[in-house]
Tab-separated table of C-alpha atoms in Angstrom:
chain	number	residue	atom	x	y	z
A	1207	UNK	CA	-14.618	-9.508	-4.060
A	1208	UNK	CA	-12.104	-11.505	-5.508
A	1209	UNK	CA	-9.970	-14.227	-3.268
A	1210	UNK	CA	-6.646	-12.552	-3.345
A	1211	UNK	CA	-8.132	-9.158	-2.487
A	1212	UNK	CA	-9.778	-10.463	0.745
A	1213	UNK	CA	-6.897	-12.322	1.791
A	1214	UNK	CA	-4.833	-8.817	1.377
A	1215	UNK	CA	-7.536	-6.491	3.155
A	1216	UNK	CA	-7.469	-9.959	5.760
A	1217	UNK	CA	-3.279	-9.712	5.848
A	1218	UNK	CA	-3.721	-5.882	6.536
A	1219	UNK	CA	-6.279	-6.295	9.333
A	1220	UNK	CA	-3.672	-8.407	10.824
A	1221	UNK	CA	-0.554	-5.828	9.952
A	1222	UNK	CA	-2.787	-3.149	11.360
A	1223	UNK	CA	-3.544	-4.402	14.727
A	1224	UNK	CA	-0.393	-5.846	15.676
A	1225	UNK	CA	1.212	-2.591	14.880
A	1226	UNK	CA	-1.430	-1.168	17.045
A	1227	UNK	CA	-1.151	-3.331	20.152
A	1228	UNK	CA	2.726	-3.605	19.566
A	1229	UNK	CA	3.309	-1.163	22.170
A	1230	UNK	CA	1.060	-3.409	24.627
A	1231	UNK	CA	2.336	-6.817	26.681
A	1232	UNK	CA	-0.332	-9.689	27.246
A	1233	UNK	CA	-0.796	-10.977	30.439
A	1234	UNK	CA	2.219	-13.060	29.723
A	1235	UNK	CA	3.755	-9.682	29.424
A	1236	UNK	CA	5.402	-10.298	25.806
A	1237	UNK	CA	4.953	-7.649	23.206
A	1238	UNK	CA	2.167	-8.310	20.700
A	1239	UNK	CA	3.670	-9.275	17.091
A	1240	UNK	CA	2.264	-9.776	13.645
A	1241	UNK	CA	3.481	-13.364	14.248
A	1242	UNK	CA	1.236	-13.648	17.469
A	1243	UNK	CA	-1.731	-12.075	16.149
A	1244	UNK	CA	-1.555	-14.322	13.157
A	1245	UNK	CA	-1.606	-17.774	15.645
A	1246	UNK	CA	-4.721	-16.527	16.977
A	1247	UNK	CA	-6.468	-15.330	13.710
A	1248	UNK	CA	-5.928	-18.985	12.537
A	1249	UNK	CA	-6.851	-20.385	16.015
A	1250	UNK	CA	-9.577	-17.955	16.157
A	1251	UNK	CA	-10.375	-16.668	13.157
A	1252	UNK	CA	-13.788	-14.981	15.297
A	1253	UNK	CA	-16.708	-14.253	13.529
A	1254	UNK	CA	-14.937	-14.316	10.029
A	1255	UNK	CA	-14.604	-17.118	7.948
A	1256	UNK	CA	-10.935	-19.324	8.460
A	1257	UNK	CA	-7.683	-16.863	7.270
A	1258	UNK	CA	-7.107	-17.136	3.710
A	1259	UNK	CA	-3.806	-19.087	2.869
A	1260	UNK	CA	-2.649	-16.063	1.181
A	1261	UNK	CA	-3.005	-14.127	4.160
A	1262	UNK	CA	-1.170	-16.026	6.071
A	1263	UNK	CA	1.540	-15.855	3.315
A	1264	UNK	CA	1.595	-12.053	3.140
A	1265	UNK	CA	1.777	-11.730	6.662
A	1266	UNK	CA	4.662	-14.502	7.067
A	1267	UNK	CA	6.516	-12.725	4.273
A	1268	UNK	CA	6.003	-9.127	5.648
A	1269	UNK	CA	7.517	-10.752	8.894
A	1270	UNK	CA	10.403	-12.147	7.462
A	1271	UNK	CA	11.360	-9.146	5.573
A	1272	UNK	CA	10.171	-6.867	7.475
A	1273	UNK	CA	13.553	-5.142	8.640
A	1274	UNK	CA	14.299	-4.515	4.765
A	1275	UNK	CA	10.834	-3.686	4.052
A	1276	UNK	CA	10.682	-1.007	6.514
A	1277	UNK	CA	14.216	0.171	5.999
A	1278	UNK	CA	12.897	0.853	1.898
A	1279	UNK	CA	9.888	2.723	2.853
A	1280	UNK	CA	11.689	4.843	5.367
A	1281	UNK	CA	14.360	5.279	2.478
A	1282	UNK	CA	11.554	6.233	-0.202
A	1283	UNK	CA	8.704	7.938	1.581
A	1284	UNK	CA	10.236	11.467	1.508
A	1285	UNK	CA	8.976	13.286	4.380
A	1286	UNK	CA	7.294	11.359	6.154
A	1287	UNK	CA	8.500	8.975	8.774
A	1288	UNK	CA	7.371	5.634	9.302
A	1289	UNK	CA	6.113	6.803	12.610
A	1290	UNK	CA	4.356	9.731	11.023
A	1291	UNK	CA	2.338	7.841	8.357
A	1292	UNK	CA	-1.405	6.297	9.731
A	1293	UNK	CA	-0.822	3.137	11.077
A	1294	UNK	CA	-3.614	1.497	8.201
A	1295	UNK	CA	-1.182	3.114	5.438
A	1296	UNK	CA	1.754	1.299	6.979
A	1297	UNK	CA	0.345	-1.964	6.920
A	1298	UNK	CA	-0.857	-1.828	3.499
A	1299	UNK	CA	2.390	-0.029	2.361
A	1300	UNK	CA	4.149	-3.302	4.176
A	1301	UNK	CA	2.427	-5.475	2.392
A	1302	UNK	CA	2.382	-3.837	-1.044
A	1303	UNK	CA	6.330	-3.834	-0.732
A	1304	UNK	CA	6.349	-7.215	0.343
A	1305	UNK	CA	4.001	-7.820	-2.754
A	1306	UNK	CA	6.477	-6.125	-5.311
A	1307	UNK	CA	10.213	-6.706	-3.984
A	1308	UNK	CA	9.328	-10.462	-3.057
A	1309	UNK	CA	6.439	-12.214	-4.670
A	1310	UNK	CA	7.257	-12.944	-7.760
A	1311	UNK	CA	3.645	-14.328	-8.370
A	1312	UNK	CA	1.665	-11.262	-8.656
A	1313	UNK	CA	2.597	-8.669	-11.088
A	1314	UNK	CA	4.088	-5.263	-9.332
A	1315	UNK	CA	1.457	-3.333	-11.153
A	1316	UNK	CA	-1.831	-5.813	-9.333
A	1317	UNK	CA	0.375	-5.073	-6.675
A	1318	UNK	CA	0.342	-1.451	-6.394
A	1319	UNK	CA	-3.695	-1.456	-7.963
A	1320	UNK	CA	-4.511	-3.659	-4.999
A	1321	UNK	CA	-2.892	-1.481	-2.250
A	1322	UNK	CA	-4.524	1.666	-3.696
A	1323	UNK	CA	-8.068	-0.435	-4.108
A	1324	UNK	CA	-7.090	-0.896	0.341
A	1325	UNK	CA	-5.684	2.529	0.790
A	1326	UNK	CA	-9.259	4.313	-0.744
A	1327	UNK	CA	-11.306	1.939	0.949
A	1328	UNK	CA	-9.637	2.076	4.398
A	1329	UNK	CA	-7.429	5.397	4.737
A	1330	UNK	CA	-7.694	9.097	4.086
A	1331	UNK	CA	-8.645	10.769	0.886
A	1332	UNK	CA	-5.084	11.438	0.695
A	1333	UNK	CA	-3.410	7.938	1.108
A	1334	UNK	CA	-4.474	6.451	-2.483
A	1335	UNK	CA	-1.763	8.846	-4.255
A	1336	UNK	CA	0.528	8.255	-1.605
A	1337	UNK	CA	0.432	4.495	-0.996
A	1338	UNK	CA	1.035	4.869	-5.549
A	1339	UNK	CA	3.870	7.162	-5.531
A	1340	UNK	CA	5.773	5.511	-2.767
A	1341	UNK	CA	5.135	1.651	-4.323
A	1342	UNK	CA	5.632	2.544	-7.687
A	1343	UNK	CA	8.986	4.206	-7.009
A	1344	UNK	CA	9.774	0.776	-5.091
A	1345	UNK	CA	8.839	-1.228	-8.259
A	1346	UNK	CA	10.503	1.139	-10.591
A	1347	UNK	CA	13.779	0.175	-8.419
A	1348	UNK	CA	12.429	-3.315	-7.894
A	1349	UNK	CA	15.411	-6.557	-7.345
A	1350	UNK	CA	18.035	-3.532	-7.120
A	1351	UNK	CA	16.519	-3.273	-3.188
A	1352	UNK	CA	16.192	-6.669	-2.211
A	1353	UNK	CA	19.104	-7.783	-0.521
């Protein structure tokens, strides 16, 4: 597996369970973030190897935009609710976005190919058209959404 494509599905893991222990307060009785979870995944990176530095980048980058980013796929992803969609397709819908409206380094296209490679191999049968309809529609309309 190529570097880039474990640092996403790494990023992702990351998206995924702070959006899943968001809801939750540590026994210091703050909320857990994406920010939070990332501190410990580099302090602690457990039994995986240290976090890939694009990892860290996605994640920093889906944190700093992620009021836009969320505002676009709630614009775009007719029918369905942010709150609606599996938590795994938000994360790797949040970082596909982040991918194509503000990473100018990877090609929207890799982009969109790399969250549908995530989206088959960790989401419904269903998800891989999704996750392509939604982020293509976001590339198609590309700089016009980034404010």
């Amino acid at each position: 597996m190529p570097a880039r494509t474990r640092a996403r599905k790494r990023a992702v893991d990351i998206l995924y369970e702070a959006d899943q222990r968001g809801g939750a307060a540590t026994s210091g009785g703050a909320a857990v973030t994406a920010t939070s979870v990332l501190a410990q995944r580099l302090v602690h990176p457990g039994a995986q190897t240290a976090l890939p530095e694009y990892a860290v980048e996605i994640v920093e980058g889906v944190v700093a935009h992620s009021e836009r980013i969320d505002e676009v796929l709630a614009t775009f992803s007719q029918g369905w609710t942010l709150e609606r969609m599996p938590a795994v397709d938000r994360a790797i819908l949040r970082m596909g976005t982040w991918e194509v409206l503000y990473n100018d380094d990877v090609d929207d296209p890799v982009a969109i190919d790399e969250a549908v490679g995530l989206a088959k191999e960790l989401s419904t049968d269903e998800s891989p058209n999704f996750v392509n309809g939604l982020l293509a529609r976001i590339a198609d309309l590309g700089s016009s959404l980034v404010e």
